[in-house]
XYZ file of C-alpha atoms in Angstrom:
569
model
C 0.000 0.000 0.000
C 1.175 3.697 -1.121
C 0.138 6.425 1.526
C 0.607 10.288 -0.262
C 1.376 13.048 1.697
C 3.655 15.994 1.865
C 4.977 18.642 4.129
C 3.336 21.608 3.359
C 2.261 22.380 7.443
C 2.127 18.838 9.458
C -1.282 17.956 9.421
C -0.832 15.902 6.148
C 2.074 14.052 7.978
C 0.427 13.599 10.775
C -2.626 12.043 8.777
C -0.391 9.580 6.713
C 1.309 8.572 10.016
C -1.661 7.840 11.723
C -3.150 6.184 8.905
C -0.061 4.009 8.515
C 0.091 3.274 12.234
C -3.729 1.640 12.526
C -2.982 0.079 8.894
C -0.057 -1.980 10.019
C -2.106 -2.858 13.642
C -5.070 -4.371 11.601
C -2.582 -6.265 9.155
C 1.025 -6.814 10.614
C 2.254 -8.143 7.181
C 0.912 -5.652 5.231
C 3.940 -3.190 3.010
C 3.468 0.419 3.568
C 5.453 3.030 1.712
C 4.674 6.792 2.343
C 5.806 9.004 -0.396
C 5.985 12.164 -0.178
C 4.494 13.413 -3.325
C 6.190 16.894 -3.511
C 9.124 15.012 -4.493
C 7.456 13.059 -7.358
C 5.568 16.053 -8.547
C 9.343 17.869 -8.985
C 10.731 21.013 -8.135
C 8.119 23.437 -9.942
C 5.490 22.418 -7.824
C 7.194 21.760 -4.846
C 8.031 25.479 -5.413
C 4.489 26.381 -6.110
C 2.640 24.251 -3.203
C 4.982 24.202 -0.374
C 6.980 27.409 -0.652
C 4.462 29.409 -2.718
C 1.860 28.333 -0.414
C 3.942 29.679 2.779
C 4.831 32.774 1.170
C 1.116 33.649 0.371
C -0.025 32.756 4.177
C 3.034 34.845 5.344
C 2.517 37.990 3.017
C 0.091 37.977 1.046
C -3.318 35.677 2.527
C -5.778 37.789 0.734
C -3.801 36.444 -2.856
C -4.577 32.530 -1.445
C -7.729 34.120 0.232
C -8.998 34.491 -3.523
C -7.572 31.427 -5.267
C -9.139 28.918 -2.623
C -12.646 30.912 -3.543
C -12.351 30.224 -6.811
C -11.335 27.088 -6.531
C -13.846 25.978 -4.118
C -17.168 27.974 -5.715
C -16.041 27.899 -9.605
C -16.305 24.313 -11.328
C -14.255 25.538 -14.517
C -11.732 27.413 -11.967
C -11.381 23.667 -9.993
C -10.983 22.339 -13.773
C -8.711 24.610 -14.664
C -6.156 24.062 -11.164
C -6.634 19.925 -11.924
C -5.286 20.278 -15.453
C -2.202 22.329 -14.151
C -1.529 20.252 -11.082
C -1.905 17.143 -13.685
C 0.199 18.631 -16.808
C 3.032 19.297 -13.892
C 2.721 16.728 -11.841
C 1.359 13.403 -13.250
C 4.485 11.962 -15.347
C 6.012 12.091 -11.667
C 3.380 10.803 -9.458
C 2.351 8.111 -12.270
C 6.015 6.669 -12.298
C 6.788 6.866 -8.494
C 3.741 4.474 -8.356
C 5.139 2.517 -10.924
C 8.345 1.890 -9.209
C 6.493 1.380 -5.696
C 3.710 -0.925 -7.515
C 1.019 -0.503 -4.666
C -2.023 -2.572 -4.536
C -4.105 0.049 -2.918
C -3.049 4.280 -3.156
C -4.133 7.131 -0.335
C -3.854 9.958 -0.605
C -3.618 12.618 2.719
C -3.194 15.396 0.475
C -5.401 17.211 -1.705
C -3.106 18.261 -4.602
C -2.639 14.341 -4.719
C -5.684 13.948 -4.693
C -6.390 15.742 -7.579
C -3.526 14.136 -9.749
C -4.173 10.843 -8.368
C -7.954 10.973 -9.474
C -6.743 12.100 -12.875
C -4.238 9.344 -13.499
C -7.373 6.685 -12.261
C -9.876 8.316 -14.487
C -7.152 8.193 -17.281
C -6.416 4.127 -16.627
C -2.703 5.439 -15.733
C -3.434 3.991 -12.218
C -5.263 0.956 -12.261
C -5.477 -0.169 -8.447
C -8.074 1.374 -5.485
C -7.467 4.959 -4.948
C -8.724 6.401 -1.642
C -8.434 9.525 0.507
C -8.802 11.511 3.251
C -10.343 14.450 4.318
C -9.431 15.858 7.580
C -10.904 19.559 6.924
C -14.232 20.443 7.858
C -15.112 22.661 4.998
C -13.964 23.124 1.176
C -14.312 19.636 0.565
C -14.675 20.581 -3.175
C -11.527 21.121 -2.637
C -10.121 18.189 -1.630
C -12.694 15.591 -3.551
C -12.373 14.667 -6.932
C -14.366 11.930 -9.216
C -11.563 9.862 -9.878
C -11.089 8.564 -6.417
C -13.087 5.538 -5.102
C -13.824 6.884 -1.526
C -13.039 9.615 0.378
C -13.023 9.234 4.325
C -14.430 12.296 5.684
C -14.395 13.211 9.600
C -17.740 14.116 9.728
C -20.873 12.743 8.306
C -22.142 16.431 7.591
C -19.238 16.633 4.692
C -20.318 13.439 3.019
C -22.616 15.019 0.826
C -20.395 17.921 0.026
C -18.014 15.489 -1.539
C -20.513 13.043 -2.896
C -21.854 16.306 -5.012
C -18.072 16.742 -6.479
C -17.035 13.281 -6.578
C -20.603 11.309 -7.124
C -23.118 8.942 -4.898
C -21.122 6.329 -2.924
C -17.765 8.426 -3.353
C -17.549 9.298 0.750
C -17.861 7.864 4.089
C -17.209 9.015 7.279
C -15.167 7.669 9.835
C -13.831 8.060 13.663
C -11.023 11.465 13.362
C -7.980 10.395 12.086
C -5.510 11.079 14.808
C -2.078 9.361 16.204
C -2.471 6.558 18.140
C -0.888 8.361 21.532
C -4.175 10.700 21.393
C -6.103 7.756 22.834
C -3.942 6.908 25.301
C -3.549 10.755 26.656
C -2.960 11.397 29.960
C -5.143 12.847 32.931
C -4.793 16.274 33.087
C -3.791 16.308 36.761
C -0.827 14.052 35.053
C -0.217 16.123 32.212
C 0.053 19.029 34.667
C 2.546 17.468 36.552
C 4.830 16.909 33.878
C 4.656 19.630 32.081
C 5.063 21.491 35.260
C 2.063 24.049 35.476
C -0.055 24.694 38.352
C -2.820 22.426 38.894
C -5.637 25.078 39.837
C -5.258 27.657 37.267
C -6.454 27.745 34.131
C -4.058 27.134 31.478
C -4.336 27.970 27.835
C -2.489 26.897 24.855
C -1.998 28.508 21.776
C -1.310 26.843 18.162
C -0.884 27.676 14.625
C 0.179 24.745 13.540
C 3.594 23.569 12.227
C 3.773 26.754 10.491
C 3.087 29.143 13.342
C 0.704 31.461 11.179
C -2.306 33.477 12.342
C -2.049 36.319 15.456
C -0.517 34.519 17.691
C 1.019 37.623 19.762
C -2.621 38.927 19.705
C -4.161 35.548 20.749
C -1.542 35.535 23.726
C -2.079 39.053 24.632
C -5.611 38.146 25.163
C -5.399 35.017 27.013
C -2.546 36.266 29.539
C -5.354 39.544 30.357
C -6.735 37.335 33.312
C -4.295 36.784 36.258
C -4.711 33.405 36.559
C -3.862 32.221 33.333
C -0.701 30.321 32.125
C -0.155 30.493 27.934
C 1.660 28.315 26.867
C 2.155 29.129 22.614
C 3.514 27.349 20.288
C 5.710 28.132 17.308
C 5.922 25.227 15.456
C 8.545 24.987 13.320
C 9.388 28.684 12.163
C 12.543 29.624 14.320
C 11.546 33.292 13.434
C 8.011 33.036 15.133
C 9.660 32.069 18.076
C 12.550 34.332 18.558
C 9.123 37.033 17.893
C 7.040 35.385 20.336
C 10.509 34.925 23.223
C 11.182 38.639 23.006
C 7.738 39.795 22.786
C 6.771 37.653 26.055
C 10.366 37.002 27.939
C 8.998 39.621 31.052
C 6.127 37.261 31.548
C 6.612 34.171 33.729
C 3.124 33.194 32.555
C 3.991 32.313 28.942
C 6.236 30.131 27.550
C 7.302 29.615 24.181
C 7.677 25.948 22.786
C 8.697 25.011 19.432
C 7.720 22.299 17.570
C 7.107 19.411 20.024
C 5.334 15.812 20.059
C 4.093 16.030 23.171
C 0.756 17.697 21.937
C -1.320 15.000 23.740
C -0.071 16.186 27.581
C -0.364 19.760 26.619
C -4.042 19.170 25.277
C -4.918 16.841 27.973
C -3.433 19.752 30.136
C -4.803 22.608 28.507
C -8.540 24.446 29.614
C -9.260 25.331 26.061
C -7.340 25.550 22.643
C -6.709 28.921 20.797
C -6.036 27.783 17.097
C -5.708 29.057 13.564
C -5.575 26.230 11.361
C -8.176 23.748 12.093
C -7.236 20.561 10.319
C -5.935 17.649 12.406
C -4.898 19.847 15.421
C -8.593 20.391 15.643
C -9.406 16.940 15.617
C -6.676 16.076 18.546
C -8.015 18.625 20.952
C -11.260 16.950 20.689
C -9.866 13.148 21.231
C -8.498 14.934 24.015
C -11.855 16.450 25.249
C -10.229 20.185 24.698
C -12.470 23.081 23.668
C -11.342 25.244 20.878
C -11.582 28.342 19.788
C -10.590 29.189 16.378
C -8.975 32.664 16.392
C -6.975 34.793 14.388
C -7.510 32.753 10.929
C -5.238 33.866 7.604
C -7.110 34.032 4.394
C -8.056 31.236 2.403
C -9.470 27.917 3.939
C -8.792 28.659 7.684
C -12.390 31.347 7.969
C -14.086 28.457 6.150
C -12.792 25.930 8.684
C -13.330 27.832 11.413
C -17.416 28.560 9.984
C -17.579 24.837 9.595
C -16.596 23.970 13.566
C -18.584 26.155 14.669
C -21.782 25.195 13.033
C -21.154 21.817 13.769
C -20.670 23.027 17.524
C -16.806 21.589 17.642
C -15.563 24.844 18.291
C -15.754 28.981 18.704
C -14.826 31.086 15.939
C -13.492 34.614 17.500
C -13.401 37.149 14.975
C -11.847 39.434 17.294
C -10.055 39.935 20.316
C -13.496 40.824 22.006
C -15.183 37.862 20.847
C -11.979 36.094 22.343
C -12.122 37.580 25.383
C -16.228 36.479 25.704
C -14.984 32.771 24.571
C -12.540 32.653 27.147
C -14.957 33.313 29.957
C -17.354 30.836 28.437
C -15.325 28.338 26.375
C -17.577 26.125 24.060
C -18.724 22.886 24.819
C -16.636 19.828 23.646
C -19.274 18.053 22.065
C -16.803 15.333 19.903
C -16.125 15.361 16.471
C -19.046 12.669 15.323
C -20.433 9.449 16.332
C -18.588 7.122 13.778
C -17.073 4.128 15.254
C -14.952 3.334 12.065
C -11.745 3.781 11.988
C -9.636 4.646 8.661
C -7.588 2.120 8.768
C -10.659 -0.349 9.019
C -12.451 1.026 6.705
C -10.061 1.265 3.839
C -9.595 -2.735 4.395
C -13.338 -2.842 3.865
C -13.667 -0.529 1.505
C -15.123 -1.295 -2.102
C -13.727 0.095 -5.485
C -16.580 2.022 -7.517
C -17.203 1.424 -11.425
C -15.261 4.476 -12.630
C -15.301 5.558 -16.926
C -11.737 6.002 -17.847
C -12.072 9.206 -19.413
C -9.369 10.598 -22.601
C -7.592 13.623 -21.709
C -9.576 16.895 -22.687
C -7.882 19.879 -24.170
C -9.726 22.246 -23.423
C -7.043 24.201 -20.946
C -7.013 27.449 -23.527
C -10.369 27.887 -23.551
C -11.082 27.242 -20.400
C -8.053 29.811 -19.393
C -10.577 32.590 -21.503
C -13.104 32.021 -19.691
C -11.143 32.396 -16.515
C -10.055 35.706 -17.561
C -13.323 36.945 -18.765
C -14.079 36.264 -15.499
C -11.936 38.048 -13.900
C -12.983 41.068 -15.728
C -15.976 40.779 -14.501
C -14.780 40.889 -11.274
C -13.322 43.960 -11.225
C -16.563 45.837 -12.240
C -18.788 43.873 -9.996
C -19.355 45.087 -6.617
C -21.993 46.925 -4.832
C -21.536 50.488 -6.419
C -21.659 48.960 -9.558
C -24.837 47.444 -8.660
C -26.375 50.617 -7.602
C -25.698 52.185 -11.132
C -27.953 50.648 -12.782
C -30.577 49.578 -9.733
C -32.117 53.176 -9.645
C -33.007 53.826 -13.150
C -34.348 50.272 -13.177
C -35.220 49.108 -10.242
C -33.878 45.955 -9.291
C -33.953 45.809 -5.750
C -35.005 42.349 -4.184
C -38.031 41.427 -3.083
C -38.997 43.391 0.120
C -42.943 41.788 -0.609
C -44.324 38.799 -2.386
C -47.894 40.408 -3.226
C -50.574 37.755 -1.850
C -54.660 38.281 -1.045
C -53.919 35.727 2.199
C -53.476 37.260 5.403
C -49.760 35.770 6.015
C -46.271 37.584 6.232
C -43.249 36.052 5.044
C -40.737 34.619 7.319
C -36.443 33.516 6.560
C -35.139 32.140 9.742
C -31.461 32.557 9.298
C -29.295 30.176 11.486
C -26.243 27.890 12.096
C -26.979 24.318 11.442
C -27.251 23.353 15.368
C -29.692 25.850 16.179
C -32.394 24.601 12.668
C -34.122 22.118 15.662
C -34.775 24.314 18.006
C -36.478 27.021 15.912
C -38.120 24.906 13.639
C -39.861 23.667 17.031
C -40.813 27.067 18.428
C -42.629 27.591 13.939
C -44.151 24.068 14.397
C -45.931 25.032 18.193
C -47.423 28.258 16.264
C -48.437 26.416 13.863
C -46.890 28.530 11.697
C -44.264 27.908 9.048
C -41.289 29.548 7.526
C -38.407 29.765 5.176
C -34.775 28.477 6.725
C -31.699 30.103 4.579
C -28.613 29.018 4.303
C -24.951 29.516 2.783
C -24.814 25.689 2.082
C -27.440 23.195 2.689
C -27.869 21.170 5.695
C -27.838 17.284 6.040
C -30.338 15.003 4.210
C -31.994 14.526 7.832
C -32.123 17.955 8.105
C -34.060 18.721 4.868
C -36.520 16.037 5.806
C -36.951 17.162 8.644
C -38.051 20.524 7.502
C -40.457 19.474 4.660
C -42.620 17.592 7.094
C -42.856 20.720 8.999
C -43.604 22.472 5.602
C -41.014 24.839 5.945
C -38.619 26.096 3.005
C -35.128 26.059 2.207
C -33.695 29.127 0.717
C -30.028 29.966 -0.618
C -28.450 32.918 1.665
C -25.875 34.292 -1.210
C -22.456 34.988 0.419
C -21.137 38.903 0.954
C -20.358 40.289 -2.513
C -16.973 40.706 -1.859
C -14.076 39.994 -5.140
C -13.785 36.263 -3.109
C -17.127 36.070 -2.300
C -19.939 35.673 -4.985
C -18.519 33.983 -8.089
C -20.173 30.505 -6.756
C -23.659 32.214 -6.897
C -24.260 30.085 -9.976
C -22.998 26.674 -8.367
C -24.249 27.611 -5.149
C -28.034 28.069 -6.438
C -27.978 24.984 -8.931
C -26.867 22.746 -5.768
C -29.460 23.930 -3.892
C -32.120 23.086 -6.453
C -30.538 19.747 -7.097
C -30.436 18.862 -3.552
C -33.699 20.157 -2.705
C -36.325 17.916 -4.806
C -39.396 20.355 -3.817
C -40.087 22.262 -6.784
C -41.524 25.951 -7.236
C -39.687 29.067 -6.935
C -36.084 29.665 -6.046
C -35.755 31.878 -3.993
C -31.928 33.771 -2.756
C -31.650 36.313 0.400
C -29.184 38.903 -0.836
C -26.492 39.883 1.521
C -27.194 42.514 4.149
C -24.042 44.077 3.059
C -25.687 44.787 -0.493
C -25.936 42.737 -3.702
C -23.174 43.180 -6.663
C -24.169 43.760 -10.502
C -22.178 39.970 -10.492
C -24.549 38.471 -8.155
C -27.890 39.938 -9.490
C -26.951 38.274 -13.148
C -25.470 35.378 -11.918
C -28.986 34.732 -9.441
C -30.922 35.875 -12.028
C -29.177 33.426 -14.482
C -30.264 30.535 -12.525
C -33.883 31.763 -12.374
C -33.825 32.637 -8.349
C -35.977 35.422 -6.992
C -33.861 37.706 -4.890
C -35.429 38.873 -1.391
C -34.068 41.784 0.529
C -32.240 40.881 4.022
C -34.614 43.167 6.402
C -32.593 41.179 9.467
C -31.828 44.555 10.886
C -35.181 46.129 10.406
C -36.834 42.134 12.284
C -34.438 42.691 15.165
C -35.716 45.431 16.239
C -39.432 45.244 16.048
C -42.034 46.881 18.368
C -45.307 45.941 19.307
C -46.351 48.925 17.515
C -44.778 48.300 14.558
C -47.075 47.588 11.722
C -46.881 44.703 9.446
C -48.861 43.741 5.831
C -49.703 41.059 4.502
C -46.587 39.198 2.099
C -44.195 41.414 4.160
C -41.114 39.573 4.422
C -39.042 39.938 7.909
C -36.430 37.590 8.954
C -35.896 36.449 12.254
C -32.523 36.625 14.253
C -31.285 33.100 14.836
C -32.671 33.113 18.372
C -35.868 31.405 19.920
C -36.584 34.369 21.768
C -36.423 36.862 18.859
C -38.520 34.213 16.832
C -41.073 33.774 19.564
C -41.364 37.821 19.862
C -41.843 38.242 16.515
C -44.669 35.276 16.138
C -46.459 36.772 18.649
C -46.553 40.315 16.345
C -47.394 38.511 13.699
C -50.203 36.838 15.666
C -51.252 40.404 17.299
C -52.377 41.728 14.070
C -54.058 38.910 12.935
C -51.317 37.651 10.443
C -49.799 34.023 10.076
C -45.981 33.507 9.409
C -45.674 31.529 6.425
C -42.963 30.336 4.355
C -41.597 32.344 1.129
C -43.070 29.332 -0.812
C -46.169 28.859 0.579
C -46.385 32.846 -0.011
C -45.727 32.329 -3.857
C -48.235 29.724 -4.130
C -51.315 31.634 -2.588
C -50.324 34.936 -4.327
């Protein structure tokens, strides 16, 4: 068996390692080889994805900010980065196979990934090809058609890669972590030999094996209350750490480790987890039952990681120092990364190969370059002032109404996936019913859950920043795909305001755009006067929603949701 992975961070190490370690407990004879597939891919793109990669988190995030956007909403833009990563890197990969002549391939990383699926779809790789996915979000990103199963560490990304990759392509499995994380120590242990006090609260701070993110400010934070020990880590950027030493040497309360393997005492150890990556150090903290709060996140996939633990209530997300500070009095729950009992290494053993078309190489790289740049044209003139050019003279301002003869008023409930249960509950006792909008849909169970309640599922389009709204298109045709109800489509714009780009592109897949009034529903007044089709929507709180039904109830309307609206109008 081949294992790919490569050093860009440590995460993908750590994966491979793990994976390797419960692979040679199930089966003591099996052959492992881990390759490191920077090496096969050559120097170019070792350049490009190790070195280019650190660069761009270093000095320039907002540059990977935008190519991980594109990537991750634009199908021809993930076409487009395939093709390169395959031109570059496929001879390479293809022949370091060859020489290793593995009966089964995984992949850890998802550049490999990418190649790897290309060389299977091609017939250049004949065996199983598998992989993981230890992020939480942009699995897009990491998934790819030509692989037979991707294990996920979460059954809420399952369908996010079976949508890229097709049915039966993922499963999810117990979080891929080192073997040592299950056999941590007590934290009265840990204490002990780390040497920190027993009864104060201690607090470590990571940003992974590359030591990116605000660290200093994440310290700075932590070390405000008295009683708090900081321990931060630098990983493996001897820079970082001379920064963080002579930024903190006056304090006896912090101290400055490099890289170290003895992450399972200092988890086991720590109160809560202040983190910038996500990834696999996310995972550990929670095999060690340590709360996290992601903090200080560079450009790129670390906000979308960060989105994705927090609406699956695996961790905080502090935008800012403030929001630190109320996460620190109140860390979040540990709640565990999933229920699956699976591990990798068992299910890869039991895994079956799916009937995949070889496919012939397309070239179609210079077209598809074209449209790339026409895009990015488009870009530059589509933003929010552009859209305001041409809304007044002809009026294109989303729906603040949906015109009906019934005596209801239009309700979005906008909320993190934990929270859906909860409100839907507080609708159902009204009796009422309402429309639930989101940036990506929520689980299978989730959507059932909500039809039987005969409530609706809208698309919430993203802010309509340069990064932001080119997956309007994609974003709106999943939505109808995944949702079988038919009737209209409906998209909340952003309360930030819509772009020119996202109007066209919403319009283009025949959505009906509807105003975000969110601030205007927060703060409503008994004697505030509603009218029939009004559309509000409710703050993602059972208290707000339970005000505002009883207004709605007080004059004699019924909440109902934007589809039910369109249907009686």
């Amino acid at each position: 068996m081949a294992i790919l992975t490569a050093d860009v961070g440590e995460g993908h190490v750590a994966a491979a390692n793990a994976l390797a370690s419960e692979l040679s407990a199930l089966d003591r004879d099996a052959e492992i080889v881990v390759i490191d597939v920077l090496a096969a891919f050559g120097r170019t793109l070792r350049l490009v994805l190790r070195d280019g990669y650190r660069l761009q988190l270093r000095r320039a995030p907002w540059l990977f900010g935008l190519i991980f956007a594109l990537a991750l909403r634009v199908r021809v833009a993930r076409r487009i980065g395939r093709a390169g990563l395959t031109l570059l890197g496929g001879r390479g990969l293809a022949r370091a196979l060859a020489e290793a002549r593995p009966d089964i391939v995984v992949s850890t990383y998802p550049a490999a990934t990418s190649v790897l699926g290309a060389l299977r779809l091609r017939g250049r790789v004949t065996v199983p090809v598998y992989a993981t996915i230890t992020d939480l979000a942009g699995a897009a990103f990491w998934a790819h058609p030509g692989i037979d199963l991707h294990l996920v560490m979460h059954a809420a990304v399952v369908d996010e890669v079976e949508r890229e990759a097709g049915a039966g392509s993922a499963r999810a499995i117990r979080p891929l972590v080192g073997e040592k994380f299950g056999l941590r120590p007590a934290r009265a242990d840990a204490r002990a030999a780390l040497e920190l006090p027993l009864e104060e609260r201690v607090v470590v701070v990571s940003g992974g094996g590359w030591a990116v993110g605000d660290l200093v400010g994440a310290v700075e934070t932590a070390r405000e209350d008295a009683s708090t020990n900081v321990i931060c880590l630098a990983g493996r950027d001897e820079k970082v750490r001379a920064k963080l030493e002579s930024e903190f040497c006056d304090d006896r309360r912090v101290r400055v480790l490099p890289f170290t393997d003895r992450m399972p005492e200092l988890l086991s150890a720590a109160d809560v987890l202040i983190h910038s990556t996500g990834g696999v150090t996310l995972l550990e903290a929670l095999a060690c039952d340590c709360p996290v709060i992601a903090f200080g996140v560079p450009r790129g996939h670390g906000p979308a990681l960060a989105r994705a633990a927090a609406g699956l209530g695996l961790a905080a997300h502090a935008r800012t120092r403030d929001d630190l500070r109320r996460a620190l009095v109140t860390p979040p729950q540990v709640s565990g990364a999933d229920a699956a009992s699976l591990t990798a290494g068992a299910a890869l053993l039991a895994a079956p190969t799916r009937a995949i078309a070889r496919r012939q190489p397309r070239r179609r790289l210079v077209p598809a370059l074209a449209v790339s740049c026409a895009l990015g044209a488009f870009v530059l003139g589509s933003s929010e002032a552009a859209f305001a050019v041409v809304d007044g003279p002809f009026d294109l301002k989303p729906l603040a109404a949906i015109p009906t003869a019934k005596p209801w008023v239009g309700v979005v409930v906008e909320a993190p996936q934990p929270e859906i249960p909860a409100l839907a509950r507080v609708i159902r006792a009204d009796g009422a019913s309402a429309s639930f909008a989101f940036h990506r849909l929520p689980d299978p169970a989730t959507l059932r859950m909500l039809s039987a309640d005969g409530d609706g599922v809208i698309v919430a389009l993203r802010p309509a920043g340069v990064d932001d709204w080119l997956g309007t298109l994609d974003q709106l045709r999943d939505s109808r795909k995944r949702d079988a109800r038919r009737g209209a489509l409906f998209a909340l714009a952003p309360a930030t305001g819509l772009s020119a780009g996202q109007y066209l592109l919403a319009r283009a897949a025949g959505a009906r755009l509807v105003a975000d009034t969110h601030a205007t529903s927060v703060g409503l007044v008994s004697s505030e006067r509603l009218v029939p089709g009004q559309v509000v929507v409710a703050a993602a709180d059972t208290s707000a929603l339970r005000r505002l039904l009883r207004l709605i109830a007080k004059q004699r309307l019924r909440a109902s949701s934007l589809q039910a609206l369109e249907q009686a109008s």
